[in-house]
Coordinates of C-alpha atoms and ligand atoms in Angstrom, one line a residue:
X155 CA 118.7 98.7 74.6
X156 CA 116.8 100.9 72.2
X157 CA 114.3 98.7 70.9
X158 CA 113.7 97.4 73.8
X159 CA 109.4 97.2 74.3
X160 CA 107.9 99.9 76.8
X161 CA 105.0 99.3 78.6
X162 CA 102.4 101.2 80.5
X163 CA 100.2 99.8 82.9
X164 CA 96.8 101.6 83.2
X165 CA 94.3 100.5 86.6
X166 CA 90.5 100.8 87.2
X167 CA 89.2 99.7 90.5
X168 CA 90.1 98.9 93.6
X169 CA 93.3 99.3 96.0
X170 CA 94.0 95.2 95.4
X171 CA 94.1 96.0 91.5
X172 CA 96.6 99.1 92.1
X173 CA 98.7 96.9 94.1
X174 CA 98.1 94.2 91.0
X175 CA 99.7 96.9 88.7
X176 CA 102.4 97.8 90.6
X177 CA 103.2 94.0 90.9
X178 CA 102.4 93.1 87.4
X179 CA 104.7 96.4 86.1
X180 CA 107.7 94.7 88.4
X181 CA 107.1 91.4 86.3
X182 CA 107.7 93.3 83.0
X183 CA 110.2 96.0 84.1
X184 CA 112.1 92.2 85.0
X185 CA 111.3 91.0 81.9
X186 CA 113.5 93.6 79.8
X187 CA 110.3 96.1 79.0
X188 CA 111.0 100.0 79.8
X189 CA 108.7 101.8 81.3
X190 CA 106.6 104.3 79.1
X191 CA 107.0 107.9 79.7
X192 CA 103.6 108.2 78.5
X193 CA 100.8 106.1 78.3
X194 CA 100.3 107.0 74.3
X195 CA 103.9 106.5 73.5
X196 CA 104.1 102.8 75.4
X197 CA 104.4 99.7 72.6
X198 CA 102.6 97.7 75.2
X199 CA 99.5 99.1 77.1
X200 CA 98.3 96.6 79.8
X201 CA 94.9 97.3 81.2
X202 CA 94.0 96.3 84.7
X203 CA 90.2 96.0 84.6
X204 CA 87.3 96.4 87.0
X205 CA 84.0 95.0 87.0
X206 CA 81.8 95.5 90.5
X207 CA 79.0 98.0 88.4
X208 CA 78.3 98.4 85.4
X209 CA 79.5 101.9 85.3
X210 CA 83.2 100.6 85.6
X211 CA 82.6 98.3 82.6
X212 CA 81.7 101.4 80.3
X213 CA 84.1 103.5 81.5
X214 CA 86.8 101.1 81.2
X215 CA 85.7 100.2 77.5
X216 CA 85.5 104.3 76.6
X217 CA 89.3 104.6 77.9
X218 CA 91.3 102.0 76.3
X219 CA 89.2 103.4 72.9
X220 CA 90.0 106.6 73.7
X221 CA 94.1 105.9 74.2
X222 CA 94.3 103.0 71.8
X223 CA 93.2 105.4 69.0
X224 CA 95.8 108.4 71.0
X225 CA 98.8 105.9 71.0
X226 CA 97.9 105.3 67.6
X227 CA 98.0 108.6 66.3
X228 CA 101.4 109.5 68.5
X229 CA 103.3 106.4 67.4
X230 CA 101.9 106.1 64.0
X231 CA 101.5 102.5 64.2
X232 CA 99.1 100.3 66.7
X233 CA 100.5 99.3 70.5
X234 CA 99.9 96.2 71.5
X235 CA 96.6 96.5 73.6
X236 CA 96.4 94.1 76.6
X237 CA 93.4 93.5 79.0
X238 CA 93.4 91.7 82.1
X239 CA 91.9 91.9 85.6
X240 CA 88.2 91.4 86.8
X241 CA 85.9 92.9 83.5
X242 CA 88.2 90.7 81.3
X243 CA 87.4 87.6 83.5
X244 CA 84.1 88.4 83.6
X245 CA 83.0 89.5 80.1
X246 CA 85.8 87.5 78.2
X247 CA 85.3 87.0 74.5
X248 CA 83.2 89.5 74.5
X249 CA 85.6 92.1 74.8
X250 CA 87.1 91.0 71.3
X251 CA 83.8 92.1 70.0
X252 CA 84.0 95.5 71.8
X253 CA 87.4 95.9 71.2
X254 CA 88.6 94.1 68.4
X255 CA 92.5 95.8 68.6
X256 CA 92.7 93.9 71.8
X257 CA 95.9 91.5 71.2
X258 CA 96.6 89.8 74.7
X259 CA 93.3 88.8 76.6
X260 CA 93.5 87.5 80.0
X261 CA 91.8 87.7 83.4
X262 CA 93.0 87.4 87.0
X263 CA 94.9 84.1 87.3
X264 CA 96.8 84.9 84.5
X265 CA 98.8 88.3 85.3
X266 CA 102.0 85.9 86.2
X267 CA 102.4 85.2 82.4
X268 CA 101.5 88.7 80.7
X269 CA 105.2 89.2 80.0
X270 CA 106.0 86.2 77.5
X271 CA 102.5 86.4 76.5
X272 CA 102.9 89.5 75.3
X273 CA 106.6 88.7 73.5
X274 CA 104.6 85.7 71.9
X275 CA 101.7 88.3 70.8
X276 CA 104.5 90.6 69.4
X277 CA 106.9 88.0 67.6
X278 CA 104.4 85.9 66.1
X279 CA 101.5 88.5 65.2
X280 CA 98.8 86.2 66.7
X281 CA 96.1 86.9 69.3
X282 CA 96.5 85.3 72.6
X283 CA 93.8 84.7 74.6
X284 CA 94.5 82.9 78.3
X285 CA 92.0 81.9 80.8
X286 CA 93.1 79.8 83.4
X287 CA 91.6 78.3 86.6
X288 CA 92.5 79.7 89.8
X289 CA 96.2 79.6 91.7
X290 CA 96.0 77.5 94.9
X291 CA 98.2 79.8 96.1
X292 CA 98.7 83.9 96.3
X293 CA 102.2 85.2 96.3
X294 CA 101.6 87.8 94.7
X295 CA 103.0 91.2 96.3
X296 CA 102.6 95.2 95.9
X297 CA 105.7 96.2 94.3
X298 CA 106.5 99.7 95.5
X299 CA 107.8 102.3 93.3
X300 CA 111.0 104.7 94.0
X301 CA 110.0 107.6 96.3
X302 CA 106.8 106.3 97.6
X303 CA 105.8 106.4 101.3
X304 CA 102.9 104.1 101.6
X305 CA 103.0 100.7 100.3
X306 CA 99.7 97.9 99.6
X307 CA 101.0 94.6 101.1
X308 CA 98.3 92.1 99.8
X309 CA 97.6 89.3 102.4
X310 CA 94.8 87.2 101.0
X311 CA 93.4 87.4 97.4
X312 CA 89.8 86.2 96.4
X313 CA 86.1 86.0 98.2
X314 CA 84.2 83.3 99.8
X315 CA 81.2 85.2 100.7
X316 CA 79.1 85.8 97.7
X317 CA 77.3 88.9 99.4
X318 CA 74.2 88.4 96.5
X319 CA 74.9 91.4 95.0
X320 CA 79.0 91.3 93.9
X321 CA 80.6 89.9 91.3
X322 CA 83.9 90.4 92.8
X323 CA 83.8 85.6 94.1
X324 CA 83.3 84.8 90.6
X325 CA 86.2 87.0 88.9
X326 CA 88.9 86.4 91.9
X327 CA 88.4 82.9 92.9
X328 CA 88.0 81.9 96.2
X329 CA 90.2 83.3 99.0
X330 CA 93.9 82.6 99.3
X331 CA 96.0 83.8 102.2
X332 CA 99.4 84.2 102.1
X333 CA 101.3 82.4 104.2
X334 CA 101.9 84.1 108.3
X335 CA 105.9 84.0 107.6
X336 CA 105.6 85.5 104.5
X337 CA 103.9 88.1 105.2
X338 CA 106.3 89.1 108.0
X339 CA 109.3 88.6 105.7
X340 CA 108.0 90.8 103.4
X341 CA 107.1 93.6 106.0
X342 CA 110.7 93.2 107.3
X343 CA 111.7 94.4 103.9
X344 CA 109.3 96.9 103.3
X345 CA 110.0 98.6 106.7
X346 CA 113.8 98.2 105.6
X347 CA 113.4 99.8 102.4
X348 CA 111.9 102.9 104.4
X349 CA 108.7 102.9 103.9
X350 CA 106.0 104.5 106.4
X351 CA 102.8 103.4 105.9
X352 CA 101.8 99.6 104.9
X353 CA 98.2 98.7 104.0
X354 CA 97.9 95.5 104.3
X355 CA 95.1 94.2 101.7
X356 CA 92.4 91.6 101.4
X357 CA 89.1 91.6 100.0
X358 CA 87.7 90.3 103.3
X359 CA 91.2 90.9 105.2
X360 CA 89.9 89.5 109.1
X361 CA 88.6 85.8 107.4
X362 CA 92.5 86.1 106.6
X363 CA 93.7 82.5 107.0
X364 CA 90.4 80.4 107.3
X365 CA 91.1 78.9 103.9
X366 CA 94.6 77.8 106.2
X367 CA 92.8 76.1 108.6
X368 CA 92.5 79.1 111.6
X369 CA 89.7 81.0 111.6
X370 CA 91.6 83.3 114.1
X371 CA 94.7 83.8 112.0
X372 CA 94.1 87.7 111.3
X373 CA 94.9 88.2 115.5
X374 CA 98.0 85.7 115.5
X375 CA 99.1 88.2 111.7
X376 CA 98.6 91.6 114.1
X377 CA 99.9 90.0 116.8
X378 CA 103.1 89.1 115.7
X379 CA 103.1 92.6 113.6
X380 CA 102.8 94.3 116.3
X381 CA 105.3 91.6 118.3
X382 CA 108.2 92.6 115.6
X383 CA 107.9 95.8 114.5
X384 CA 106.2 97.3 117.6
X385 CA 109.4 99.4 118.1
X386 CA 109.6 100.9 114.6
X387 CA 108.0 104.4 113.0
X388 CA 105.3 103.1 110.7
X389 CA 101.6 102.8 110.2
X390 CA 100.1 99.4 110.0
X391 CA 96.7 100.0 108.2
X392 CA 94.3 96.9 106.7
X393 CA 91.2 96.8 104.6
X394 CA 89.1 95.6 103.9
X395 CA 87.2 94.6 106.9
X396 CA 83.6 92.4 106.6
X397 CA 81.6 93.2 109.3
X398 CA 80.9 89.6 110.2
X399 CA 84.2 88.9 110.8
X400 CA 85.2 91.7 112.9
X401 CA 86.1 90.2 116.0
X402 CA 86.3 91.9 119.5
X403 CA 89.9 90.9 119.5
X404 CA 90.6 92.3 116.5
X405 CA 89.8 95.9 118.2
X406 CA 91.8 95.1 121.2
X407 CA 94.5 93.8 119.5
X408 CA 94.9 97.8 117.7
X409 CA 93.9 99.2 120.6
X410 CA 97.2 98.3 122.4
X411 CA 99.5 98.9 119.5
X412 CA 101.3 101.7 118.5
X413 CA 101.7 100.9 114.8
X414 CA 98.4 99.6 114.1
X415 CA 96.4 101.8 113.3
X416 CA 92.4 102.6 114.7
X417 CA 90.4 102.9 110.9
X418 CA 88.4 100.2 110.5
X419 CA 86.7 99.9 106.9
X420 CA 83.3 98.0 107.9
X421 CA 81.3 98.4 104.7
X422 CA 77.6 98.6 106.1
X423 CA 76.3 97.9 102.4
X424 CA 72.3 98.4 104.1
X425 CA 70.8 99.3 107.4
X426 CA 67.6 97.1 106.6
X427 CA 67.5 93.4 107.8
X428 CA 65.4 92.1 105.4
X429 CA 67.6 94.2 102.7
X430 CA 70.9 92.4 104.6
X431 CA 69.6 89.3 104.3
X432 CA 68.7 89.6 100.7
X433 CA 72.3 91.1 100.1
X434 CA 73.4 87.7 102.1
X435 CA 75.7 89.8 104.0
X436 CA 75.5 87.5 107.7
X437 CA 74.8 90.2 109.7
X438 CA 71.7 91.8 111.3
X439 CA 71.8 95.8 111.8
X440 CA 72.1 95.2 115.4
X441 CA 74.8 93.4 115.5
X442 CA 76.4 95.6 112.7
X443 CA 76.0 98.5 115.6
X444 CA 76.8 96.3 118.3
X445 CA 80.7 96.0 116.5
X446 CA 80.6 99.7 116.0
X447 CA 79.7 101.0 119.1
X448 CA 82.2 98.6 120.7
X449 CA 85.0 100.1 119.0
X450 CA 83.8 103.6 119.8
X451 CA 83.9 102.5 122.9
X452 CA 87.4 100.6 123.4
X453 CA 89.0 103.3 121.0
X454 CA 87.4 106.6 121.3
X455 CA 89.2 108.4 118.7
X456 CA 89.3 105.2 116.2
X457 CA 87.2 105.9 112.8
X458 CA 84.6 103.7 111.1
X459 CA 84.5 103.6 107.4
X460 CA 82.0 102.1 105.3
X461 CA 80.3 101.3 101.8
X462 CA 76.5 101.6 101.1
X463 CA 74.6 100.8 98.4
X464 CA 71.2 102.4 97.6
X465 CA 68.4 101.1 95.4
X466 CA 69.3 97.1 96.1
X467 CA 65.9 95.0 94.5
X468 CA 63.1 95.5 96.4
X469 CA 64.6 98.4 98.8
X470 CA 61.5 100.3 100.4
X471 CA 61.5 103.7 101.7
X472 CA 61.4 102.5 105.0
X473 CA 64.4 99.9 104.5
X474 CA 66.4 103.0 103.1
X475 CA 64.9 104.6 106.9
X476 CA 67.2 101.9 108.5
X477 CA 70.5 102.7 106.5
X478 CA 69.6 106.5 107.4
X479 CA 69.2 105.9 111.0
X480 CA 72.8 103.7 111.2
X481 CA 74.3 106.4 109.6
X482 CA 72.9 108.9 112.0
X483 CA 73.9 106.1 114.8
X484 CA 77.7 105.3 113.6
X485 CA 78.4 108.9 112.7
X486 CA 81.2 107.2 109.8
X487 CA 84.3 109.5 109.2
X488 CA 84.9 108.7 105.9
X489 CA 82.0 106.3 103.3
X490 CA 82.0 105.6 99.5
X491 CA 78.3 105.7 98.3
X492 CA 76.6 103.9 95.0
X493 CA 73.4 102.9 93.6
X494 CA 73.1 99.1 93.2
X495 CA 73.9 97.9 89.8
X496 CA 73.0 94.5 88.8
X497 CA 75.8 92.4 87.7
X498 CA 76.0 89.2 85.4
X499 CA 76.4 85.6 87.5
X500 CA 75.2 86.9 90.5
X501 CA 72.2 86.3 92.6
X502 CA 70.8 89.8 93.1
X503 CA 70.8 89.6 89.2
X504 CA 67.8 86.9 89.1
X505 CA 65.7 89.9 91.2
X506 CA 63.8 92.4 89.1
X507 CA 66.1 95.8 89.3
X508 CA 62.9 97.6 90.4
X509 CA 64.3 100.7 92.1
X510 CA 64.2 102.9 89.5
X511 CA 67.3 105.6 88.8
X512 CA 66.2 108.6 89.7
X513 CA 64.7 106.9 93.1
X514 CA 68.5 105.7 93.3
X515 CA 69.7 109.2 92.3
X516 CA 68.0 110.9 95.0
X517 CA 68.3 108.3 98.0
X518 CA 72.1 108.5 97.0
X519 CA 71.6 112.5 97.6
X520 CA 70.0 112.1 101.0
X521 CA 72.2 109.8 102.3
X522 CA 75.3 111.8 101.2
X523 CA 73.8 114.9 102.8
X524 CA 73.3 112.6 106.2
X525 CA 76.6 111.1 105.7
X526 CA 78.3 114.5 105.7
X527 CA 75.7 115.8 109.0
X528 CA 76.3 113.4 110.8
X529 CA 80.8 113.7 109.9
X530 CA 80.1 116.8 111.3
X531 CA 79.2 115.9 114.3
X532 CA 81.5 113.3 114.5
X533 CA 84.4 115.8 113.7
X534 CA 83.7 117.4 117.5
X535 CA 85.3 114.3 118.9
X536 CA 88.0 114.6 116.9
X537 CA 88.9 118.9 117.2
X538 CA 91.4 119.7 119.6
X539 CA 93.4 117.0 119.6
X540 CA 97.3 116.6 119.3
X541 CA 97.9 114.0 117.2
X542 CA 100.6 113.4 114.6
X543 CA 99.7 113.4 110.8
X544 CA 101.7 111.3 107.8
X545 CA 102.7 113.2 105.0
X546 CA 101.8 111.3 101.6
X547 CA 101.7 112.0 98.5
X548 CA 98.3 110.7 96.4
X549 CA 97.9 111.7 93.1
X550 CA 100.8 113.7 92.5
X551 CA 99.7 116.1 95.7
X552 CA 101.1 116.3 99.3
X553 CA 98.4 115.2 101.6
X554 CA 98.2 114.8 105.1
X555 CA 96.8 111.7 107.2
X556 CA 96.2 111.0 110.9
X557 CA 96.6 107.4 111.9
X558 CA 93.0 107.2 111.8
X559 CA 93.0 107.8 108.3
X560 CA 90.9 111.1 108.5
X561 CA 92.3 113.8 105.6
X562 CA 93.7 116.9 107.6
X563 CA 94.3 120.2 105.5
X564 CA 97.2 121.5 107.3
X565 CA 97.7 125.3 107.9
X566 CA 101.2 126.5 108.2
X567 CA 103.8 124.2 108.4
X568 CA 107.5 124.5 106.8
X569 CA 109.9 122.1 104.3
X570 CA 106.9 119.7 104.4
X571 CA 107.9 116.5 102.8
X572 CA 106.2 113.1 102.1
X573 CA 107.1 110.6 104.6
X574 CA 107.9 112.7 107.4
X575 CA 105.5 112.9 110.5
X576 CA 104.6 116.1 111.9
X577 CA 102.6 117.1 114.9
X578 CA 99.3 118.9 114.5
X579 CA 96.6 120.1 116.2
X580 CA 92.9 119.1 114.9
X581 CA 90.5 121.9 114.1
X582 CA 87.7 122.4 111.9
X583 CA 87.8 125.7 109.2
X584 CA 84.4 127.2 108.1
X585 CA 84.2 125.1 105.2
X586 CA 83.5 121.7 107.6
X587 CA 87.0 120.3 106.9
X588 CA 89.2 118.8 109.0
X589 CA 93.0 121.0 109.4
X590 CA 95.8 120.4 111.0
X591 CA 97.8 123.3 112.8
X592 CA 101.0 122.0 113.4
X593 CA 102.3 122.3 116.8
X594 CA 105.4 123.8 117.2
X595 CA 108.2 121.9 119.2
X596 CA 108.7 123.0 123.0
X597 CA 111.4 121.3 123.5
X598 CA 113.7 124.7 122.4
X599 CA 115.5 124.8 125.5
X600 CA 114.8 129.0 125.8
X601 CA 111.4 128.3 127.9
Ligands
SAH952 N1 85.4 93.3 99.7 C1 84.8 94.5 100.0 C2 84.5 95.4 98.8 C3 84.1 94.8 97.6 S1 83.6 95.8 96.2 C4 83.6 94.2 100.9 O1 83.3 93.2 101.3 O2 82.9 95.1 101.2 C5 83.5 97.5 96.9 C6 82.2 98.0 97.1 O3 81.5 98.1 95.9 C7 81.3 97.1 98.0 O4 81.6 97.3 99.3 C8 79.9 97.6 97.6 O5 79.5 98.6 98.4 C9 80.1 98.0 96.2 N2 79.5 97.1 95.2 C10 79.8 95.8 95.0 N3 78.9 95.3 94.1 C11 78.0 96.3 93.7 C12 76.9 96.3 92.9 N4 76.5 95.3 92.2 N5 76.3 97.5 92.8 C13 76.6 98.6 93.5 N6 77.7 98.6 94.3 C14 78.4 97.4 94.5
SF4_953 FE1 82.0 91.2 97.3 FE2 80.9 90.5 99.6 FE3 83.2 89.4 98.9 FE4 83.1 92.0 99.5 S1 82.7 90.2 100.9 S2 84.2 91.1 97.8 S3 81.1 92.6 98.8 S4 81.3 89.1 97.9

């Protein structure tokens, strides 16, 4: 049992690549690997790349130097350095320049295989280097860890839409849903096994099942969620959502369910038309407000999260105007913000990247100032109302979360554990943030 190999899995990126990990840890832990205690003592260290800006790329190279050379020095001899995921697909052979340690090199069709690959790397000394087309089919599932309360249930892997801009279609492949009764049977076990929240995950998660055949198959998937497990105390969450895609349905469908829940991630990307139609993203700004004021209105409480980028090619003061002003319109609760970062393969990279930094720099300032204004406001719908809150724990720390998805800071509160559900009123502290005051129960029988 003592030599057997231990492995750590380190992940950049998004919420599909953490559920990746978790999946692609499973394989190993089945494989006879141990898990690592510590990244620098593991023999094997997987990394689980990102590439959607540049930014990730270089951080991503400056970390596996940085804890190749700390596993070094701790074990005294060289782990075995593995790279997969979306910079390895994109950027390849490259990577061996970079990072000549590397031993396994793979990139996202591939993860299936890391075990014996590795084995193979290990007993015969060689390199290995794997690139293979893409799966016809996703299986793949979040593999939850011991003690955890929330749980990634990935539905459909790959992108179809090439928004001009993201290099996310050509390092997944095109999308590939899982199939309907898998999905449920999976669920069933996941809501067996105790868990409270499930996020179900796609990289455009309502064009679910077009690549089946039925454009509508994200309403039959809620549907029947909500048909099954209707009864049960858990949290049905999905992102992410394209805006194009967001059908009126869709809204209704949460709107009469208990376990789904009302956050809708609708990245906005721009306000501008002509910046929209550069980004190829199929929607005008009208019609982007036309599906966010429709959910305001069917689900008052519900929240609206987005993405924005600033700076795209060509981006005028006046197109950034337009973003501004549907931020000031949608009033988003929650919105990850970045500057527009040219990437390699994709159209937008063909355009001159004329907006220069520190016009990206500030624009990003404004429109985080406006983003947080216009929260503000936002929050006043939100204050005063009795709601119940999740307890989860992100990062090591106990956080709470209202089925809208909205970060309470609770105040008071006793033997606070994750995965239990507590009752809270919303308030606001001087600060701007959103606190929960739980509500004590009334149901004493003194009166
Ligand atoms: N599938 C999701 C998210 C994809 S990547 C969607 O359709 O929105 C996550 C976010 O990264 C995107 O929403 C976008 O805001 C940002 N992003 C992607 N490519 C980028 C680039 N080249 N430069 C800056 N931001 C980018
Ligand atoms: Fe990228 Fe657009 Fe696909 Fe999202 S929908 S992953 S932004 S191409």
């Amino acid at each position: 049992m003592e030599d057997r190999l231990s492995v750590a899995v380190v992940t950049f990126g998004c919420q599909m690549n953490k559920s990746r990990s978790e999946h692609l840890l499973h394989l190993f832990l089945q494989d006879g690997f141990s898990e690592a205690q510590e990244e620098e003592e593991a023999d094997v260290l997987v990394f689980n790349t990102c590439a959607v800006r540049e930014h990730a790329v270089t951080r991503a190279v400056g970390v596996i130097a940085h804890l190749y050379h700390a596993a070094l020095q701790r074990r005294g001899k060289p782990p075995c350095v593995v790279l997969c995921g979306c910079m390895s697909e994109l950027l390849r052979e490259e990577l061996l320049v970079r990072l000549p340690y590397v031993r396994v090199l793979t990139g996202t069709h591939n993860i299936d295989e890391l075990p014996s690959l590795v084995r193979e790397a290990c007993n015969t000394g060689e390199r290995k280097v794997v690139f293979s087309p893409p799966s016809p089919h996703f299986t793949e599932r979040g593999y939850r860890r011991k003690g955890r309360v929330s749980t990634y249930l990935p539905i459909a892997f790959g992108c179809n839409n090439f928004c001009s801009y993201c290099v996310v279609p050509y390092t997944t492949g095109p999308q590939r849903s899982k199939p309907h009764d898998v999905i449920l049977e999976e669920l069933e076990e996941v809501v067996r096994e105790g868990f409270r929240e499930i996020i179900l995950l796609g990289q455009n998660v309502n064009s679910y099942g077009k690549d089946l055949g039925n454009p509508q198959a994200f309403e039959s998937l809620l549907e029947d969620i909500e048909r099954r497990f209707g009864g049960e105390k858990i949290w049905v969450r999905f992102i992410t959502s394209h805006p194009r895609d967001m059908r009126r349905e869709i809204v209704e469908i949460v709107r009469g369910s208990r376990i789904l829940c009302p956050y809708f991630h609708l990245p906005l990307q721009a306000g501008s038309d002509r910046i929209l139609a550069l980004m190829n993203r199929g929607y005008t700004q009208k019609e982007y407000l036309q599906i966010a004021s429709f959910i305001r209105e069917r689900i008052p409480e519900a929240a609206i999260g987005t993405d924005i980028i600033v700076g795209f090619p060509t981006e005028s003061e006046d197109d950034f105007a337009e973003t501004l002003r549907v931020v000031r319109e949608v009033q988003f609760e929650i919105a990850y913000t970045y500057a527009y970062s040219p990437r390699p393969r994709t159209k937008a990279a063909q355009l001159k990247d004329d907006v220069p930094q520190e016009v990206k720099k500030e624009r990003l300032r404004v429109l985080n100032d406006r983003l947080r204004e216009a929260y503000l406001h936002r929050l006043r719908v939100h204050e005063g109302r009795v709601t119940e809150v999740l307890l989860l724990e992100e990062d090591g720390e106990l956080i709470a979360r209202t089925r809208e998805n909205l970060r309470v800071f609770l105040e008071g509160g006793e033997n606070l554990r994750a995965g239990s559900f507590l009752e809270v009123r919303l308030a606001r502290n001087s600060q701007g943030k959103c606190i929960g005051i739980p509500v004590l129960c009334r149901d004493d029988g003194k009166n």
